[in-house]
Amino acid sequence: MILLLQYTLIFASVLLLVALGGCFSEHSGVINIGLEGIMVMGALGGALMMKFLPESTPAIGMILLVVLAATLFGLVYSLLLAVAAINFKADQTLVGTAMNLLGTAAATVFVKAMNTAESVDNVSSTIQYINAKKAFLVNLGGFEFNWFMLLALLALVGSYVSLYKTRFGLRLMACGEHPQAADSVGINVYKMRYAGVLISGVLGGLGGIVYITAGVSEWKFENGVAGFGFLALAVMIFGQWKPTRIALAALLFGFCRALGNVYSGFDFLKALNLPAAMYNMLPYIISLVVLAFTSKKSRAPKAEGIPYDKGQR
Amino acid sequence: MRREKTSLLRNDAFQTLLASLLCIVLGLLVGYIVLLLINPVGANAAIAAIVENFMTYSKSTAQLRYFGSTLVKTAPLLMCSLSVLFAYKVGLFNIGAAGQYVVGTGAALYCALGPKLPWFLCLLAAILAGAALGAISGVLKAYCNVNEVISCIMLNWISLYCVNMLLTNVKEETSPYTYTLASTNEGAILPSLGLGELFSKNQYVGLAIPLAIVTAILVWGLLEKTKLGYELKATGCNKFAAKYCGMRERKNLILTMAIAGGLAGMGAAMLFLSGFEQWQCTQSAVPAMGFNGIAAAFLGGLSPIGAIFSSYFIQHITNGGAYVDKTMYSSQISDLISAMIIYLCAFVFFCKIAMNRWLDRRDEKRKATGKGGDGK
């Protein structure tokens, strides 16, 4: 039972962070399909930091540095989307797809090159971080508390406040709803969109490192992040682009995922004899069904996906 | 009206070709730089290996054989790219080609290995399965206003898990792979048509390749030469205008997605019914084939004929990746190059506009300075 709670919370943290990232990007008017790729890059950054930091690093330093590396990688990688979508008015879905493929490919090439440089026989794309990972965990009577859970909570509060209570957030959302109107009152739409995409890069990168440290202590980068970026996208839409609802959606989806991992520990679920794939599939089915019923009055930002052109009326 | 002579640079097809070639060159350049960064010693040999692919073999029989293998995988890629570009011409982004490809695989392999049906029924099942999945996205878009990109992404993952579950019934006891067609049901293997002999006895080469090319030409014909194609494109441009003109815009949307899905599903059957690969039932990621289809579609300038060449090119470098020196590099370098090419393709539209503007300005300047020269 505790295990279920633990997995639910950690998966929900991942989904929450990444979905909030997507939320910022979409509210500024840029669709971010590339979250999956951003997560891979963030995961790579964090994993490298964990690999190369000496084991004697104090826990707090470890946490800060790993978070820094992951967010930095995510931020830089999301620039690819920002430049293409904002300055070059590229098709955002196309760029996002390219980023997903590029993220996994680049991370695999890099890690494999690093591993083979260390020893010629090692052609795997795996990074291990068994000891470094311990810095993130606090054992509370059987429940493994992960500092990332707290971080996700902070991100939620931060997102809510900054989106609804600050000038920045309200301006950001204006750019996603009606950029021409926003521009006419002196808001720099391009800057706001850059801010939105880069924030999504930071949160996506962070989500990536949280994901690969959840439950396992090594990661094979060939697998990318196994569709979690897309799941986060589903969470965001399910949460109707609102931080609080996104949090609830993340909990629900995280619960489904966690069930897939630990269902064999429950007798009545085991008796049902459903394969783990069923539980993994459940979030996608739920969101598809919900989408079918709610999309008529969708709360999606009105101008998302449309490149902003100053000269256009 | 007399047609003015326009410069070659103005020609849309020429611009597209130029842009695609530029994307390829830049993509390869990025790949080369990455190779240099990893290990400057073998970078030249590695990039040459990627570009040469099967030509690295000295014997012509081996060359032909591996050329055949590249073609075997080009056929499904071409089908996926046709699926993407067909939908894109109608204004829909079919990111679901990947999922439609997966259900196509599921249907084809299950029919071949479970009830042991002959190949044409398996092929048909794959087409129908892909079309059904595409139609779901189409219905959701037409009646529930669900963005097709989002529904396709969800369906990609749903179909992956479903197909894994389905094909677990026909997998080998000891491995996660499905039975081979050769051992279970030879009647499900696509006929070779004597093509295998041509490629120095590569038994996987067969019907799939000519069929894919014929399909490309049919798709071109459908889009450019038929009333249905015109209606579909009109719906894509503006569905309200299409409705106003008496077209059934909802039916058109669903039909488009169904056709696109059918194409991708057929592509899957073309690969898996050749016996070239087995499905791995523990697969945790949607196969890249569908996404590479997006690359091929855009690299081919969104033209079915262009797609034939661009799919071949993408598959050529993907296979070429296998020949790099594994003690220094990994074969995924070619995935990196093709991903880079897709990324660069996103800039093509912008570059075309910029180029046309530049040409306009140049022409205006010429008119202003040299009156009586060219033009008037």
XYZ file of C-alpha atoms in Angstrom:
689
model
C 0.000 0.000 0.000
C 2.782 2.366 0.962
C 4.590 1.349 -2.182
C 1.557 2.269 -4.250
C 1.364 5.674 -2.583
C 5.056 6.223 -3.114
C 4.947 5.358 -6.795
C 1.796 7.388 -7.319
C 3.382 10.455 -5.776
C 6.645 10.198 -7.660
C 4.999 9.551 -11.023
C 2.526 12.323 -10.323
C 5.469 14.634 -9.590
C 7.009 13.858 -12.956
C 3.753 14.389 -14.798
C 2.969 17.534 -12.846
C 6.328 19.145 -13.576
C 6.288 18.357 -17.266
C 2.618 19.200 -17.733
C 3.127 22.551 -16.014
C 5.954 23.159 -18.436
C 3.641 22.417 -21.321
C 1.054 24.662 -19.733
C 3.408 27.660 -19.748
C 4.409 27.059 -23.331
C 0.862 26.657 -24.577
C -0.421 29.649 -22.646
C 2.160 31.734 -24.443
C 0.849 30.348 -27.738
C 3.407 27.701 -28.681
C 2.395 24.038 -28.819
C 5.133 21.954 -27.269
C 4.943 18.395 -28.611
C 8.670 18.144 -27.981
C 8.324 17.681 -24.210
C 9.421 14.075 -24.549
C 12.702 15.139 -26.144
C 13.190 17.865 -23.562
C 12.711 15.306 -20.790
C 15.366 13.056 -22.304
C 17.806 15.936 -22.428
C 17.064 16.967 -18.860
C 17.482 13.376 -17.759
C 20.812 13.214 -19.566
C 22.032 16.394 -17.886
C 21.047 15.196 -14.448
C 22.410 11.701 -14.954
C 25.766 13.035 -16.115
C 25.967 15.286 -13.083
C 25.223 12.344 -10.776
C 27.811 10.212 -12.541
C 30.621 12.721 -12.368
C 30.082 14.322 -8.955
C 32.308 12.738 -6.305
C 30.444 10.512 -3.913
C 31.491 12.639 -0.977
C 29.340 15.538 -2.172
C 26.886 16.485 0.570
C 23.264 15.620 -0.189
C 22.093 19.190 -0.477
C 24.850 20.072 -2.922
C 24.096 16.991 -4.937
C 20.413 17.843 -5.188
C 21.050 21.414 -6.198
C 23.684 20.587 -8.791
C 21.669 17.781 -10.355
C 18.587 19.979 -10.568
C 20.686 22.724 -12.054
C 22.161 20.447 -14.696
C 18.795 18.981 -15.653
C 17.081 22.350 -15.940
C 19.988 23.821 -17.868
C 19.951 21.002 -20.415
C 16.184 21.332 -20.778
C 16.430 25.092 -21.156
C 19.078 24.967 -23.847
C 17.300 22.215 -25.717
C 13.992 24.071 -25.692
C 15.747 26.929 -27.483
C 15.530 24.755 -30.603
C 11.764 25.003 -30.428
C 11.742 28.663 -29.462
C 13.950 29.788 -32.338
C 12.128 27.727 -34.945
C 8.592 28.448 -33.786
C 8.930 32.101 -32.819
C 11.553 33.600 -35.106
C 11.127 31.342 -38.100
C 7.361 30.709 -37.827
C 7.896 27.002 -38.380
C 5.211 24.347 -38.044
C 5.261 23.680 -34.311
C 4.067 20.100 -34.532
C 6.816 19.282 -36.994
C 9.506 20.898 -34.853
C 8.230 19.105 -31.766
C 8.303 15.744 -33.526
C 11.839 16.404 -34.705
C 12.870 17.322 -31.160
C 11.502 14.080 -29.764
C 13.468 12.024 -32.260
C 16.558 14.170 -31.900
C 16.505 14.058 -28.098
C 16.623 10.288 -27.876
C 19.075 9.931 -30.769
C 21.461 12.573 -29.473
C 21.375 11.260 -25.909
C 22.028 7.702 -27.108
C 24.897 8.731 -29.372
C 26.431 10.789 -26.596
C 26.136 8.206 -23.844
C 27.340 5.396 -26.072
C 30.331 7.462 -27.165
C 31.106 8.206 -23.536
C 30.783 4.570 -22.494
C 32.921 3.252 -25.333
C 35.549 5.888 -24.639
C 35.760 4.572 -21.073
C 36.045 0.960 -22.128
C 35.865 -0.336 -25.673
C 33.680 -3.300 -24.763
C 30.947 -1.166 -23.267
C 28.571 -0.328 -26.116
C 25.489 0.138 -23.946
C 23.651 3.427 -23.593
C 23.217 3.066 -19.842
C 24.268 5.436 -17.092
C 24.353 4.171 -13.509
C 23.789 6.352 -10.455
C 23.113 3.957 -7.607
C 24.882 5.873 -4.859
C 24.209 9.385 -6.085
C 20.509 8.688 -6.118
C 20.429 8.163 -2.367
C 20.832 11.900 -1.857
C 17.270 12.447 -3.039
C 15.623 9.934 -0.769
C 14.569 10.259 2.851
C 13.182 7.172 4.507
C 10.094 7.931 6.594
C 9.087 4.637 8.153
C 8.841 2.524 5.015
C 7.812 5.440 2.820
C 10.634 6.704 0.661
C 10.181 10.431 0.507
C 11.808 11.963 -2.515
C 12.828 15.633 -2.439
C 11.545 15.929 -5.961
C 8.002 15.536 -4.640
C 8.472 18.714 -2.660
C 9.972 20.367 -5.694
C 6.942 19.445 -7.786
C 4.654 20.906 -5.131
C 6.664 24.127 -5.130
C 6.473 24.232 -8.924
C 2.694 23.881 -8.696
C 2.341 26.749 -6.231
C 4.810 28.826 -8.203
C 3.004 28.224 -11.474
C -0.378 29.043 -10.001
C 0.823 32.273 -8.474
C 2.855 33.390 -11.445
C 0.157 32.599 -13.994
C -2.806 34.127 -12.200
C -1.408 36.627 -9.725
C 1.469 38.336 -11.443
C 1.697 40.753 -14.301
C 4.034 38.394 -16.123
C 1.615 35.479 -16.057
C -1.386 37.438 -17.163
C 0.589 38.936 -20.022
C 1.876 35.511 -20.979
C -1.658 34.165 -21.180
C -2.774 37.169 -23.212
C -0.177 36.239 -25.824
C -1.697 32.807 -26.147
C -5.243 34.091 -26.408
C -4.914 37.061 -28.694
C -1.364 38.100 -29.487
C -2.394 41.008 -31.697
C -4.362 42.552 -28.848
C -1.493 41.926 -26.461
C 0.916 43.609 -28.840
C -1.362 46.594 -29.242
C -1.074 47.376 -25.540
C 2.685 47.184 -25.641
C 3.444 43.602 -24.674
C 6.337 42.090 -26.575
C 4.759 38.892 -27.875
C 8.030 37.383 -29.069
C 9.654 37.849 -25.647
C 6.653 36.390 -23.858
C 6.620 33.363 -26.101
C 10.320 32.863 -25.552
C 9.663 32.993 -21.814
C 6.875 30.427 -22.124
C 8.922 27.965 -24.153
C 12.020 28.325 -21.991
C 10.037 27.776 -18.797
C 8.651 24.627 -20.373
C 12.225 23.606 -21.104
C 13.235 24.093 -17.475
C 10.272 22.194 -16.059
C 10.461 19.508 -18.730
C 14.149 18.937 -18.061
C 13.481 18.704 -14.352
C 10.680 16.229 -15.002
C 13.091 14.139 -17.026
C 15.566 13.686 -14.191
C 12.772 12.958 -11.723
C 11.452 10.278 -14.035
C 14.684 8.383 -14.473
C 15.412 8.422 -10.738
C 11.927 7.163 -9.854
C 12.299 3.559 -8.826
C 15.387 2.669 -10.867
C 19.053 3.463 -10.362
C 20.316 3.238 -13.921
C 18.873 4.403 -17.187
C 19.203 3.125 -20.731
C 18.974 6.177 -22.923
C 18.001 4.224 -26.026
C 14.523 4.013 -24.516
C 14.098 7.762 -24.281
C 11.558 8.371 -21.519
C 9.064 5.788 -22.781
C 6.263 8.152 -23.675
C 6.059 10.093 -20.425
C 6.326 13.371 -22.273
C 3.238 12.462 -24.254
C 1.476 11.334 -21.112
C 2.257 14.718 -19.588
C 0.696 16.320 -22.605
C -2.422 14.293 -21.898
C -2.312 15.436 -18.277
C -2.146 19.039 -19.379
C -5.130 18.731 -21.676
C -7.041 16.683 -19.131
C -6.312 19.479 -16.665
C -7.720 21.995 -19.142
C -4.543 24.090 -19.059
C -5.146 25.058 -15.401
C -2.405 24.326 -12.815
C -4.686 23.080 -10.055
C -6.609 20.764 -12.322
C -3.350 19.610 -13.865
C -2.230 18.584 -10.392
C -5.342 16.467 -9.900
C -4.974 14.945 -13.348
C -1.314 14.173 -12.608
C -2.334 12.348 -9.430
C -4.919 10.300 -11.286
C -2.584 9.385 -14.148
C 0.295 8.780 -11.767
C -1.970 6.400 -9.855
C -2.716 4.431 -13.027
C 0.970 4.139 -13.824
C 1.809 3.127 -10.272
C -0.867 0.427 -10.378
C 0.822 -0.971 -13.466
C 4.034 -1.299 -11.477
C 2.752 -2.739 -8.228
C -0.628 -4.322 -9.010
C 0.722 -7.798 -8.342
C 0.927 -6.857 -4.646
C -2.849 -6.624 -4.379
C -4.737 -9.873 -4.271
C -7.956 -8.672 -5.876
C -6.101 -6.979 -8.717
C -3.943 -9.988 -9.231
C -7.079 -12.110 -9.400
C -8.303 -9.965 -12.296
C -5.200 -11.130 -14.135
C -4.901 -8.084 -16.341
C -1.530 -7.520 -17.995
C 0.491 -4.496 -16.873
C -0.052 -2.972 -20.292
C -3.726 -2.471 -19.367
C -2.807 -0.126 -16.533
C -0.279 1.693 -18.674
C -2.886 2.164 -21.352
C -5.594 3.378 -18.999
C -4.487 7.048 -18.747
C -4.469 7.427 -22.517
C -7.916 5.895 -22.849
C -9.347 8.040 -20.077
C -7.985 11.217 -21.574
C -9.177 10.314 -25.049
C -12.705 9.696 -23.778
C -12.697 12.853 -21.699
C -11.381 14.831 -24.659
C -14.185 13.522 -26.813
C -16.746 14.897 -24.389
C -15.111 18.169 -23.436
C -13.461 19.437 -26.591
C -16.534 21.244 -27.867
C -15.946 23.849 -25.209
C -12.211 23.427 -24.937
C -10.269 25.825 -22.760
C -7.209 25.616 -24.968
C -5.468 28.940 -25.545
C -7.090 30.413 -28.638
C -3.949 31.342 -30.533
C -1.842 28.290 -29.768
C 0.004 26.844 -32.697
C -0.344 29.956 -34.824
C 2.950 31.739 -35.423
C 2.685 35.409 -34.531
C 3.368 37.783 -37.356
C 3.534 41.435 -36.429
C 2.462 42.511 -39.895
C -0.669 40.386 -39.922
C -4.031 41.811 -38.983
C -1.964 37.157 -72.008
C 1.654 36.559 -72.727
C 3.423 34.575 -70.083
C 6.481 36.310 -68.851
C 9.590 34.287 -68.712
C 10.286 33.504 -65.080
C 13.638 32.603 -63.709
C 14.280 29.047 -62.603
C 14.620 30.256 -59.037
C 10.943 31.249 -59.076
C 9.820 27.729 -59.850
C 8.156 26.219 -56.800
C 9.281 22.681 -57.536
C 12.834 23.867 -58.041
C 12.764 25.799 -54.778
C 11.493 22.716 -52.964
C 14.230 20.577 -54.439
C 16.849 23.128 -53.543
C 15.544 23.409 -49.988
C 15.472 19.629 -49.532
C 19.015 19.254 -50.801
C 20.108 22.017 -48.466
C 18.429 20.239 -45.530
C 20.251 17.040 -46.416
C 23.609 18.735 -46.698
C 23.163 20.612 -43.430
C 21.881 17.498 -41.675
C 24.899 15.504 -42.811
C 27.139 18.369 -41.786
C 25.704 18.342 -38.270
C 26.207 14.586 -38.149
C 29.780 15.029 -39.302
C 30.456 17.644 -36.637
C 29.057 15.336 -33.964
C 31.325 12.551 -35.230
C 34.285 14.918 -35.156
C 33.477 15.898 -31.590
C 33.263 12.284 -30.472
C 36.461 11.164 -32.138
C 38.153 13.115 -34.938
C 40.203 10.120 -36.076
C 37.471 8.044 -37.661
C 34.967 10.760 -38.511
C 35.704 10.816 -42.237
C 35.404 7.068 -42.561
C 32.213 7.030 -40.487
C 30.353 9.685 -42.441
C 31.479 7.978 -45.647
C 30.106 4.680 -44.336
C 26.756 6.281 -43.620
C 26.490 7.846 -47.052
C 27.775 4.774 -48.866
C 25.620 2.233 -47.015
C 25.691 -1.008 -49.044
C 28.326 0.349 -51.406
C 30.958 -0.290 -48.743
C 30.952 -3.920 -49.875
C 33.396 -4.574 -52.663
C 31.567 -7.510 -54.235
C 28.684 -6.567 -56.463
C 26.575 -9.510 -55.278
C 26.838 -8.316 -51.685
C 26.105 -4.779 -52.788
C 22.969 -5.896 -54.566
C 21.884 -7.976 -51.633
C 22.148 -5.156 -49.136
C 20.674 -2.703 -51.611
C 17.708 -5.063 -51.544
C 17.558 -4.943 -47.763
C 17.505 -1.162 -47.846
C 14.663 -1.279 -50.351
C 12.717 -3.717 -48.160
C 12.643 -1.139 -45.399
C 12.094 1.753 -47.781
C 8.693 0.396 -48.809
C 7.056 0.779 -45.360
C 8.739 4.131 -44.862
C 7.364 5.341 -48.168
C 3.882 4.199 -47.135
C 4.142 6.052 -43.833
C 5.331 9.189 -45.544
C 2.463 8.924 -48.035
C 0.118 8.637 -45.099
C 1.538 11.782 -43.514
C 1.618 13.845 -46.664
C -1.838 12.793 -47.777
C -3.295 14.005 -44.493
C -1.153 17.130 -44.558
C -2.449 18.081 -47.994
C -5.904 17.982 -46.469
C -4.755 20.154 -43.595
C -4.370 17.431 -40.975
C -1.136 16.551 -39.241
C -1.119 12.771 -39.074
C 1.323 12.184 -36.240
C -0.683 9.000 -35.771
C 1.008 7.278 -38.711
C 3.152 5.630 -36.051
C 0.130 4.161 -34.294
C -1.588 3.178 -37.521
C 1.612 1.430 -38.491
C 1.557 -0.418 -35.172
C -2.024 -1.656 -35.530
C -1.236 -2.620 -39.111
C 1.576 -4.745 -37.768
C -0.683 -6.260 -35.154
C -3.395 -7.137 -37.637
C -1.034 -8.514 -40.286
C 1.020 -10.623 -37.920
C -1.920 -11.900 -35.933
C -3.778 -12.957 -39.078
C -0.634 -14.588 -40.400
C 0.367 -16.404 -37.229
C -2.933 -16.981 -35.460
C -5.548 -18.187 -37.964
C -2.767 -18.652 -40.597
C -4.420 -16.681 -43.364
C -2.787 -16.171 -46.793
C -0.821 -13.004 -47.442
C -3.448 -10.973 -49.293
C -5.912 -11.353 -46.433
C -3.219 -10.325 -43.943
C -2.426 -7.294 -46.072
C -6.102 -6.418 -46.247
C -6.467 -6.809 -42.486
C -3.551 -4.450 -41.925
C -5.048 -1.845 -44.234
C -8.424 -2.099 -42.528
C -6.926 -1.905 -39.049
C -4.893 1.175 -39.937
C -7.882 2.771 -41.626
C -10.088 2.084 -38.612
C -7.611 3.717 -36.264
C -7.268 6.687 -38.578
C -11.033 6.946 -38.823
C -11.302 7.152 -35.026
C -9.138 10.282 -35.092
C -11.198 11.569 -37.985
C -14.507 11.017 -36.189
C -13.182 12.645 -33.034
C -12.049 15.626 -35.084
C -15.242 15.920 -37.111
C -17.828 15.405 -34.388
C -16.082 16.209 -31.107
C -13.610 18.860 -32.230
C -10.662 16.954 -30.764
C -7.389 18.117 -32.281
C -6.124 15.275 -34.469
C -2.563 15.637 -33.193
C -3.642 15.011 -29.627
C -5.983 12.126 -30.384
C -3.339 10.541 -32.610
C -0.731 10.719 -29.865
C -3.072 9.013 -27.395
C -3.993 6.393 -29.985
C -0.320 5.732 -30.771
C 0.269 4.566 -27.226
C -3.037 2.776 -26.855
C -2.336 0.825 -30.026
C 1.207 -0.016 -28.939
C -0.016 -1.579 -25.697
C -2.915 -3.332 -27.416
C -0.716 -4.812 -30.119
C 1.821 -5.965 -27.538
C -0.989 -7.765 -25.717
C -2.429 -9.232 -28.900
C 0.844 -10.489 -30.306
C 1.892 -12.027 -27.006
C -0.506 -14.803 -28.036
C 1.641 -15.691 -31.033
C 5.118 -15.197 -29.639
C 7.891 -17.665 -29.134
C 7.998 -19.344 -25.726
C 11.488 -18.295 -24.802
C 11.916 -14.919 -26.456
C 9.833 -11.751 -26.626
C 9.645 -12.058 -30.426
C 6.727 -13.304 -32.509
C 7.062 -16.567 -34.459
C 8.813 -16.274 -37.787
C 6.576 -16.432 -40.823
C 8.864 -18.922 -42.514
C 8.433 -21.471 -39.730
C 4.741 -20.939 -39.069
C 2.907 -19.922 -42.188
C 4.801 -19.608 -45.442
C 1.635 -18.654 -47.280
C 1.645 -15.319 -45.477
C 4.942 -14.209 -46.969
C 4.495 -11.663 -49.732
C 5.258 -13.185 -53.159
C 8.726 -12.447 -54.406
C 7.775 -12.002 -58.081
C 11.275 -13.085 -58.989
C 12.632 -9.844 -57.586
C 14.528 -11.690 -54.889
C 16.579 -13.428 -57.581
C 17.399 -10.073 -59.080
C 18.912 -8.863 -55.828
C 21.283 -11.805 -55.538
C 18.841 -14.081 -53.732
C 17.650 -11.647 -51.090
C 14.461 -13.526 -50.210
C 12.882 -10.520 -48.489
C 12.690 -8.438 -51.642
C 9.309 -8.853 -53.267
C 5.928 -7.440 -54.031
C 6.166 -4.725 -51.386
C 8.546 -2.479 -53.289
C 6.687 -2.144 -56.613
C 3.410 -1.981 -54.686
C 4.635 0.962 -52.622
C 5.749 2.855 -55.705
C 2.458 2.194 -57.471
C 0.627 3.417 -54.376
C 2.671 6.610 -54.412
C 1.621 7.256 -57.984
C -2.009 6.458 -57.140
C -1.933 8.875 -54.219
C -0.563 11.551 -56.519
C -3.324 10.821 -59.003
C -5.985 10.879 -56.330
C -4.840 14.226 -54.978
C -4.203 15.995 -58.255
C -6.499 14.441 -60.826
C -9.766 13.419 -59.183
C -12.822 15.205 -57.898
C -12.472 13.494 -54.541
C -8.912 14.759 -54.182
C -10.036 18.266 -55.014
C -12.828 18.104 -52.461
C -10.507 16.805 -49.783
C -8.004 19.558 -50.408
C -10.740 22.174 -50.425
C -11.966 20.889 -47.064
C -8.436 21.177 -45.760
C -8.088 24.782 -46.899
C -11.291 25.939 -45.285
C -13.868 23.544 -44.015
C -16.546 26.189 -43.704
C -16.097 27.253 -47.311
C -16.186 23.606 -48.358
C -19.430 23.102 -46.474
C -20.853 26.215 -48.081
C -20.035 24.779 -51.492
C -22.050 21.693 -50.699
C -19.230 19.361 -49.744
C -19.739 17.075 -46.817
C -16.874 18.348 -44.732
C -17.254 15.855 -41.902
C -17.297 12.887 -44.231
C -14.244 14.278 -45.988
C -12.297 14.640 -42.743
C -13.041 11.094 -41.673
C -12.301 9.721 -45.123
C -8.955 11.497 -45.215
C -7.847 10.061 -41.900
C -9.084 6.613 -42.893
C -7.117 6.682 -46.135
C -4.038 7.980 -44.353
C -4.396 5.279 -41.721
C -4.880 2.604 -44.359
C -1.674 3.664 -46.080
C 0.335 3.436 -42.877
C -1.230 0.095 -41.961
C -0.398 -1.266 -45.394
C 3.178 -0.123 -44.917
C 3.450 -2.192 -41.755
C 2.194 -5.276 -43.565
C 4.744 -4.683 -46.321
C 7.583 -4.947 -43.845
C 6.369 -7.645 -41.498
C 4.878 -9.898 -44.165
C 8.204 -9.977 -45.956
C 9.510 -11.886 -42.965
C 12.333 -9.384 -42.622
C 11.591 -8.603 -38.975
C 9.736 -10.055 -36.033
C 7.721 -7.960 -33.603
C 9.122 -7.630 -30.111
C 6.191 -7.974 -27.708
C 7.895 -6.114 -24.869
C 8.474 -3.020 -26.960
C 8.126 0.032 -24.735
C 8.272 2.747 -27.385
C 6.234 3.398 -30.501
C 8.404 2.354 -33.491
C 10.168 5.240 -35.179
C 8.943 4.219 -38.631
C 5.860 6.425 -38.473
C 7.808 9.411 -37.242
C 10.449 8.902 -39.903
C 7.537 8.961 -42.315
C 6.986 12.552 -41.239
C 10.628 13.253 -42.076
C 10.356 11.644 -45.487
C 7.120 13.452 -46.286
C 8.534 16.868 -45.548
C 11.912 16.161 -47.100
C 10.112 15.109 -50.270
C 8.472 18.511 -50.428
C 5.071 16.955 -49.599
C 4.813 15.428 -53.037
C 4.127 11.700 -53.444
C 6.760 11.413 -56.152
C 9.283 13.335 -54.070
C 8.480 11.022 -51.180
C 9.758 8.026 -53.147
C 13.203 9.571 -53.305
C 13.236 11.085 -49.848
C 12.113 7.829 -48.180
C 14.846 5.997 -49.978
C 17.384 8.549 -48.858
C 16.315 8.430 -45.202
C 16.365 4.643 -45.198
C 19.698 4.678 -47.004
C 21.420 6.677 -44.277
C 19.583 4.802 -41.519
C 20.955 1.525 -42.847
C 24.301 3.179 -43.448
C 24.520 3.871 -39.731
C 25.055 0.163 -39.186
C 28.410 0.348 -40.962
C 30.139 2.918 -38.767
C 33.071 1.761 -36.686
C 31.354 0.496 -33.533
C 34.471 0.867 -31.408
C 34.099 4.628 -31.675
C 30.572 5.492 -32.725
C 27.073 4.099 -32.496
C 24.609 3.402 -35.282
C 22.144 5.892 -33.785
C 24.185 8.635 -35.403
C 22.019 8.184 -38.469
C 18.860 8.641 -36.366
C 20.425 11.862 -35.211
C 21.052 12.946 -38.787
C 17.517 12.165 -39.920
C 16.048 13.920 -36.866
C 18.179 16.925 -37.709
C 16.891 16.829 -41.269
C 13.273 16.908 -40.070
C 14.114 19.811 -37.806
C 15.656 21.699 -40.705
C 12.653 20.939 -42.910
C 10.609 23.084 -40.564
C 12.515 26.104 -41.830
C 11.798 25.431 -45.481
C 8.561 27.378 -45.602
C 10.146 30.450 -44.069
C 13.135 30.250 -46.393
C 10.890 30.045 -49.445
C 9.079 33.214 -48.420
C 12.364 34.959 -47.742
C 13.707 33.868 -51.100
C 10.653 35.053 -52.999
C 10.851 38.411 -51.256
C 14.480 38.700 -52.217
C 13.631 37.859 -55.824
C 10.831 40.442 -55.816
C 13.169 43.098 -54.575
C 15.791 42.179 -57.130
C 13.281 42.351 -59.964
C 11.988 45.698 -58.791
C 15.471 47.099 -58.639
C 16.146 45.890 -62.150
C 12.962 47.481 -63.392
C 13.837 50.779 -61.756
C 17.402 50.964 -63.008
C 17.355 49.437 -66.430
C 14.083 50.392 -68.147
C 13.803 48.758 -71.515
C 16.245 46.091 -70.456
C 14.511 42.944 -69.400
C 10.872 42.724 -68.386
C 8.963 45.552 -70.089
